[in-house]
Amino acid sequence: MALPWVLAVLSLLPLLDAQSPTCTNYTVPITNATLDQISGKWYYIASAFHHLEYKESATKFKASFFYFMPNHTEDKIWVREYSTIGDNCTYEFSPLTIYRENGTLMKYENGTRNYGHLMLPKDRSTFMLAFFPEDPQQIGLSFYADKPEVTPEQMEQFYEDLRCRGMKKSEVLYTDEKKDLCKPLEKQHEEEKKKESERTEKD
Ligand SMILES: *[C@@H]1O[C@H](CO)[C@@H](O)[C@H](O)[C@H]1NC(C)=O
Ligand SMILES: *[C@@H]1O[C@H](CO)[C@@H](O)[C@H](O)[C@H]1NC(C)=O
Ligand SMILES: *[C@@H]1O[C@H](CO)[C@@H](O)[C@H](O)[C@H]1NC(C)=O
Ligand SMILES: *[C@@H]1O[C@H](CO)[C@@H](O)[C@H](O)[C@H]1NC(C)=O
Ligand SMILES: *[C@@H]1O[C@H](CO)[C@@H](O)[C@H](O)[C@H]1NC(C)=O
Ligand SMILES: *[C@@H]1O[C@H](CO)[C@@H](O)[C@H](O)[C@H]1NC(C)=O
């Protein structure tokens, strides 16, 4: 008889859940090693925001990937970001300022400073940013991975961190790699860079 077995397993689930992933810290200083760890290509997977403008902005993103290029001496991360917003690919090249002591990255946009607290889960092929972590009315969490598809375990860590910060799974906005329109532009940039380096080699 299968039913009692299913019920028994289901009743165990909350227990297992409570034991597996743990809350990820956000107040961790950023070191050179951290910067090495987060440099390279990342995909924006999902996010949840209570802050209305952040939430509105996130709903427009169908897909997004970006390159983090940290500069250890000037404490900046240069970002090449390819986002599919509506039916368009938009490209942005901009810096994030690194505040090592409080583990935050700051993006200056439209006259405002936006702070994201870097969170590094145990799985190093993912990272998160926390926004307004102390303010339940404005709090937000965004989730990134080095591949466009994440594993159930990686996703579960994000859900767990949402729970840790008082947010719900139902608030999550997901991106969809299949809707990405930026690959041609990325390819074009790569070819331009290749030509550029060939030119410099000849000179
Ligand atoms: C989070 O940070 C606190 C204080 O620095 C530390 O005691 C704790 O062990 C950290 N937790 C994890 C999971 O790293
Ligand atoms: C980092 O920034 C400094 C100061 O602006 C610059 O001199 C240096 O070339 C940069 N390093 C890299 C790897 O871009
Ligand atoms: C971090 O790296 C930069 C550039 O390589 C170096 O100047 C600086 O001393 C390093 N900082 C630490 C704490 O190792
Ligand atoms: C996409 O680009 C077209 C042409 O530049 C523009 O008219 C349209 O408003 C853009 N759509 C979005 C959602 O940004
Ligand atoms: C982090 O530290 C910088 C420099 O001290 C400060 O300007 C900024 O407000 C701090 N950010 C947060 C979110 O605490
Ligand atoms: C910047 O502000 C203008 C005017 O308030 C707004 O239309 C625009 O969407 C803002 N851009 C960003 C990236 O927030």
Tab-separated table of C-alpha atoms and ligand atoms in Angstrom:
chain	number	residue	atom	x	y	z
A	1	MET	CA	0.000	0.000	0.000
A	2	ALA	CA	1.630	3.176	-1.232
A	3	LEU	CA	-0.408	5.880	0.477
A	4	PRO	CA	0.781	5.560	4.096
A	5	TRP	CA	4.348	5.498	2.820
A	6	VAL	CA	3.804	8.721	0.857
A	7	LEU	CA	2.230	10.352	3.903
A	8	ALA	CA	5.132	9.270	6.077
A	9	VAL	CA	7.642	10.759	3.626
A	10	LEU	CA	5.661	13.992	3.341
A	11	SER	CA	5.563	14.395	7.086
A	12	LEU	CA	9.350	14.041	7.165
A	13	LEU	CA	9.888	16.751	4.542
A	14	PRO	CA	9.652	19.779	6.833
A	15	LEU	CA	12.265	18.187	9.086
A	16	LEU	CA	14.663	17.535	6.219
A	17	ASP	CA	14.040	21.034	4.904
A	18	ALA	CA	14.935	22.613	8.200
A	19	GLN	CA	18.192	20.707	8.304
A	20	SER	CA	19.595	21.054	4.790
A	21	PRO	CA	20.522	24.551	3.549
A	22	THR	CA	21.379	27.232	6.079
A	23	CYS	CA	21.090	31.008	5.921
A	24	THR	CA	23.875	32.734	4.007
A	25	ASN	CA	25.669	35.600	5.766
A	26	TYR	CA	25.660	39.009	4.170
A	27	THR	CA	27.957	40.890	6.516
A	28	VAL	CA	31.184	39.403	5.310
A	29	PRO	CA	34.158	41.583	4.292
A	30	ILE	CA	35.197	41.394	0.644
A	31	THR	CA	38.791	40.236	0.073
A	32	ASN	CA	40.913	39.858	-3.056
A	33	ALA	CA	40.035	36.155	-2.953
A	34	THR	CA	36.330	37.052	-2.986
A	35	LEU	CA	36.895	39.231	-6.035
A	36	ASP	CA	38.693	36.400	-7.825
A	37	GLN	CA	35.796	34.093	-6.978
A	38	ILE	CA	33.128	36.388	-8.455
A	39	SER	CA	35.032	37.492	-11.536
A	40	GLY	CA	33.816	36.173	-14.899
A	41	LYS	CA	30.500	35.395	-16.518
A	42	TRP	CA	27.238	35.140	-14.552
A	43	TYR	CA	23.567	34.659	-15.312
A	44	TYR	CA	20.794	36.459	-13.473
A	45	ILE	CA	18.432	33.658	-12.419
A	46	ALA	CA	15.786	35.106	-10.113
A	47	SER	CA	14.999	37.788	-7.562
A	48	ALA	CA	12.389	38.960	-5.065
A	49	PHE	CA	11.885	42.544	-3.921
A	50	HIS	CA	9.640	44.409	-1.507
A	51	HIS	CA	11.074	47.742	-2.712
A	52	LEU	CA	8.523	48.776	-5.365
A	53	GLU	CA	10.860	50.369	-7.905
A	54	TYR	CA	13.289	47.455	-7.725
A	55	LYS	CA	10.398	45.054	-8.177
A	56	GLU	CA	9.017	46.979	-11.153
A	57	SER	CA	12.425	47.063	-12.741
A	58	ALA	CA	12.919	43.312	-12.171
A	59	THR	CA	9.639	42.421	-13.872
A	60	LYS	CA	10.982	43.945	-17.101
A	61	PHE	CA	14.023	41.663	-17.257
A	62	LYS	CA	13.311	38.597	-19.380
A	63	ALA	CA	16.920	37.427	-19.267
A	64	SER	CA	20.302	38.846	-18.324
A	65	PHE	CA	23.926	37.805	-18.205
A	66	PHE	CA	27.011	39.787	-17.362
A	67	TYR	CA	30.770	39.759	-16.950
A	68	PHE	CA	32.354	40.885	-13.663
A	69	MET	CA	35.827	42.308	-14.183
A	70	PRO	CA	37.161	43.370	-10.774
A	71	ASN	CA	40.013	45.804	-10.443
A	72	HIS	CA	41.673	45.039	-7.105
A	73	THR	CA	43.599	48.309	-6.885
A	74	GLU	CA	40.872	50.806	-7.709
A	75	ASP	CA	38.242	48.749	-5.786
A	76	LYS	CA	35.829	48.676	-8.679
A	77	ILE	CA	34.104	45.891	-10.548
A	78	TRP	CA	33.625	46.764	-14.193
A	79	VAL	CA	30.470	45.149	-15.488
A	80	ARG	CA	29.538	44.281	-19.055
A	81	GLU	CA	25.851	43.533	-18.847
A	82	TYR	CA	23.595	42.085	-21.556
A	83	SER	CA	19.935	42.306	-20.610
A	84	THR	CA	16.839	41.391	-22.548
A	85	ILE	CA	14.192	43.933	-21.610
A	86	GLY	CA	10.913	43.631	-23.471
A	87	ASP	CA	11.832	42.810	-27.058
A	88	ASN	CA	15.234	44.472	-26.914
A	89	CYS	CA	18.747	43.579	-25.956
A	90	THR	CA	20.321	46.382	-23.932
A	91	TYR	CA	24.037	46.527	-23.281
A	92	GLU	CA	25.582	48.432	-20.418
A	93	PHE	CA	29.184	48.889	-19.383
A	94	SER	CA	29.434	50.400	-15.918
A	95	PRO	CA	31.376	50.165	-12.657
A	96	LEU	CA	30.349	48.927	-9.230
A	97	THR	CA	32.220	50.450	-6.299
A	98	ILE	CA	33.504	47.870	-3.820
A	99	TYR	CA	33.191	48.599	-0.092
A	100	ARG	CA	35.358	45.870	1.317
A	101	GLU	CA	34.635	46.398	5.061
A	102	ASN	CA	30.857	46.014	4.888
A	103	GLY	CA	30.811	43.615	1.956
A	104	THR	CA	28.737	45.820	-0.339
A	105	LEU	CA	28.807	46.714	-4.011
A	106	MET	CA	27.425	50.093	-5.016
A	107	LYS	CA	25.941	51.027	-8.364
A	108	TYR	CA	25.429	54.712	-9.039
A	109	GLU	CA	22.372	55.083	-11.215
A	110	ASN	CA	20.148	58.042	-11.970
A	111	GLY	CA	21.631	60.055	-9.126
A	112	THR	CA	21.046	57.352	-6.524
A	113	ARG	CA	23.430	54.963	-4.857
A	114	ASN	CA	22.145	51.391	-4.898
A	115	TYR	CA	23.842	49.064	-2.410
A	116	GLY	CA	23.915	45.301	-2.798
A	117	HIS	CA	25.334	43.166	0.004
A	118	LEU	CA	27.334	40.323	-1.463
A	119	MET	CA	26.258	36.877	-0.253
A	120	LEU	CA	28.339	33.801	-0.996
A	121	PRO	CA	26.526	30.494	-0.468
A	122	LYS	CA	28.575	27.336	0.054
A	123	ASP	CA	28.095	26.503	-3.619
A	124	ARG	CA	30.642	28.739	-5.290
A	125	SER	CA	29.021	28.569	-8.708
A	126	THR	CA	26.296	30.878	-7.383
A	127	PHE	CA	26.094	34.158	-5.497
A	128	MET	CA	23.388	36.509	-4.247
A	129	LEU	CA	22.922	40.180	-3.511
A	130	ALA	CA	20.805	41.440	-0.623
A	131	PHE	CA	19.206	44.889	-0.801
A	132	PHE	CA	17.970	46.753	2.306
A	133	PRO	CA	18.486	43.555	4.369
A	134	GLU	CA	17.398	45.258	7.616
A	135	ASP	CA	14.172	46.740	6.246
A	136	PRO	CA	11.255	44.280	5.828
A	137	GLN	CA	9.349	46.858	3.722
A	138	GLN	CA	12.127	47.212	1.150
A	139	ILE	CA	14.208	44.054	1.400
A	140	GLY	CA	15.247	42.251	-1.758
A	141	LEU	CA	17.374	39.314	-2.793
A	142	SER	CA	18.737	38.467	-6.230
A	143	PHE	CA	20.321	35.216	-7.327
A	144	TYR	CA	23.058	34.547	-9.895
A	145	ALA	CA	24.746	31.428	-11.250
A	146	ASP	CA	27.589	30.629	-13.633
A	147	LYS	CA	25.178	28.676	-15.858
A	148	PRO	CA	21.749	29.709	-17.174
A	149	GLU	CA	20.185	26.580	-15.651
A	150	VAL	CA	20.516	25.978	-11.916
A	151	THR	CA	20.236	22.714	-10.017
A	152	PRO	CA	17.333	22.100	-7.606
A	153	GLU	CA	19.862	22.277	-4.746
A	154	GLN	CA	21.094	25.706	-5.842
A	155	MET	CA	17.529	26.955	-6.185
A	156	GLU	CA	16.673	25.540	-2.772
A	157	GLN	CA	19.505	27.573	-1.229
A	158	PHE	CA	17.978	30.742	-2.693
A	159	TYR	CA	14.520	29.803	-1.374
A	160	GLU	CA	16.052	29.088	2.017
A	161	ASP	CA	17.708	32.515	2.093
A	162	LEU	CA	14.384	34.125	1.182
A	163	ARG	CA	12.795	32.282	4.116
A	164	CYS	CA	15.652	33.381	6.391
A	165	ARG	CA	14.896	37.008	5.468
A	166	GLY	CA	11.102	36.719	5.763
A	167	MET	CA	10.265	36.568	2.063
A	168	LYS	CA	8.133	34.031	0.224
A	169	LYS	CA	8.767	31.737	-2.707
A	170	SER	CA	5.618	33.175	-4.336
A	171	GLU	CA	7.359	36.564	-4.569
A	172	VAL	CA	10.121	35.247	-6.810
A	173	LEU	CA	10.497	36.662	-10.326
A	174	TYR	CA	12.331	34.309	-12.664
A	175	THR	CA	14.267	34.997	-15.833
A	176	ASP	CA	14.105	32.731	-18.856
A	177	GLU	CA	17.253	32.021	-20.832
A	178	LYS	CA	15.106	30.993	-23.817
A	179	LYS	CA	13.951	34.618	-24.112
A	180	ASP	CA	17.506	35.944	-24.352
A	181	LEU	CA	18.078	38.245	-27.348
A	182	CYS	CA	21.625	39.344	-26.515
A	183	LYS	CA	23.761	36.446	-27.790
A	184	PRO	CA	24.318	38.059	-31.234
A	185	LEU	CA	25.575	41.259	-29.597
A	186	GLU	CA	27.877	39.323	-27.268
A	187	LYS	CA	29.266	37.453	-30.270
A	188	GLN	CA	29.813	40.697	-32.151
A	189	HIS	CA	31.713	42.144	-29.163
A	190	GLU	CA	33.870	39.021	-28.953
A	191	GLU	CA	34.759	39.253	-32.634
A	192	GLU	CA	35.578	42.953	-32.321
A	193	LYS	CA	37.834	42.228	-29.360
A	194	LYS	CA	39.582	39.447	-31.289
A	195	LYS	CA	40.226	41.771	-34.225
A	196	GLU	CA	41.429	44.466	-31.851
A	197	SER	CA	43.975	42.145	-30.208
A	198	GLU	CA	45.163	40.912	-33.622
A	199	ARG	CA	45.728	44.538	-34.637
A	200	THR	CA	47.709	45.274	-31.483
A	201	GLU	CA	49.840	42.179	-31.984
A	202	LYS	CA	50.780	43.351	-35.479
A	203	ASP	CA	51.745	46.873	-34.290
B	1	LIG	C1	27.954	34.332	9.879
B	1	LIG	O1	28.697	35.348	10.485
B	1	LIG	C2	28.770	35.233	11.890
B	1	LIG	C3	29.475	36.457	12.426
B	1	LIG	O2	30.586	36.809	11.646
B	1	LIG	C4	29.489	33.938	12.244
B	1	LIG	O3	29.545	33.779	13.638
B	1	LIG	C5	28.746	32.756	11.624
B	1	LIG	O4	29.453	31.568	11.832
B	1	LIG	C6	28.569	32.974	10.137
B	1	LIG	N1	27.732	31.921	9.608
B	1	LIG	C7	28.054	31.234	8.540
B	1	LIG	C8	27.062	30.212	8.084
B	1	LIG	O5	29.102	31.399	7.924
B	2	LIG	C1	43.028	49.034	-12.333
B	2	LIG	O1	42.887	50.409	-12.109
B	2	LIG	C2	44.110	51.108	-12.074
B	2	LIG	C3	43.812	52.533	-11.641
B	2	LIG	O2	42.790	53.111	-12.426
B	2	LIG	C4	44.761	51.010	-13.456
B	2	LIG	O3	45.992	51.701	-13.430
B	2	LIG	C5	44.984	49.549	-13.784
B	2	LIG	O4	45.473	49.413	-15.084
B	2	LIG	C6	43.683	48.766	-13.670
B	2	LIG	N1	43.988	47.347	-13.781
B	2	LIG	C7	43.366	46.550	-14.630
B	2	LIG	C8	43.759	45.124	-14.608
B	2	LIG	O5	42.502	46.973	-15.389
B	3	LIG	C1	44.672	43.050	-3.240
B	3	LIG	O1	45.233	43.088	-4.532
B	3	LIG	C2	45.847	44.325	-4.860
B	3	LIG	C3	46.274	44.263	-6.304
B	3	LIG	O2	46.893	43.058	-6.612
B	3	LIG	C4	47.006	44.575	-3.905
B	3	LIG	O3	47.580	45.839	-4.200
B	3	LIG	C5	46.480	44.560	-2.483
B	3	LIG	O4	47.551	44.699	-1.575
B	3	LIG	C6	45.747	43.277	-2.198
B	3	LIG	N1	45.152	43.360	-0.887
B	3	LIG	C7	45.303	42.429	0.013
B	3	LIG	C8	44.628	42.664	1.324
B	3	LIG	O5	45.945	41.408	-0.202
B	4	LIG	C1	12.639	48.402	-27.987
B	4	LIG	O1	13.271	49.190	-28.979
B	4	LIG	C2	12.354	49.849	-29.817
B	4	LIG	C3	13.153	50.532	-30.917
B	4	LIG	O2	14.245	51.225	-30.417
B	4	LIG	C4	11.549	50.844	-28.987
B	4	LIG	O3	10.624	51.507	-29.803
B	4	LIG	C5	10.810	50.080	-27.883
B	4	LIG	O4	10.145	50.989	-27.044
B	4	LIG	C6	11.778	49.255	-27.075
B	4	LIG	N1	11.045	48.416	-26.145
B	4	LIG	C7	11.321	48.341	-24.859
B	4	LIG	C8	10.468	47.434	-24.065
B	4	LIG	O5	12.243	48.969	-24.349
B	5	LIG	C1	29.394	50.581	3.317
B	5	LIG	O1	30.541	51.349	3.606
B	5	LIG	C2	30.658	52.530	2.846
B	5	LIG	C3	31.997	53.141	3.159
B	5	LIG	O2	32.211	53.221	4.528
B	5	LIG	C4	29.495	53.459	3.162
B	5	LIG	O3	29.585	54.634	2.388
B	5	LIG	C5	28.202	52.746	2.814
B	5	LIG	O4	27.100	53.535	3.170
B	5	LIG	C6	28.119	51.398	3.516
B	5	LIG	N1	26.992	50.706	2.944
B	5	LIG	C7	26.075	50.114	3.695
B	5	LIG	C8	24.917	49.520	2.971
B	5	LIG	O5	26.164	50.053	4.897
B	6	LIG	C1	16.051	57.258	-14.521
B	6	LIG	O1	15.098	58.272	-14.220
B	6	LIG	C2	14.202	58.539	-15.290
B	6	LIG	C3	13.328	59.711	-14.866
B	6	LIG	O2	12.913	59.577	-13.543
B	6	LIG	C4	13.397	57.279	-15.627
B	6	LIG	O3	12.542	57.514	-16.709
B	6	LIG	C5	14.358	56.147	-15.970
B	6	LIG	O4	13.640	54.957	-16.182
B	6	LIG	C6	15.374	55.949	-14.859
B	6	LIG	N1	16.339	54.967	-15.267
B	6	LIG	C7	16.728	53.958	-14.501
B	6	LIG	C8	17.746	53.055	-15.081
B	6	LIG	O5	16.263	53.765	-13.395
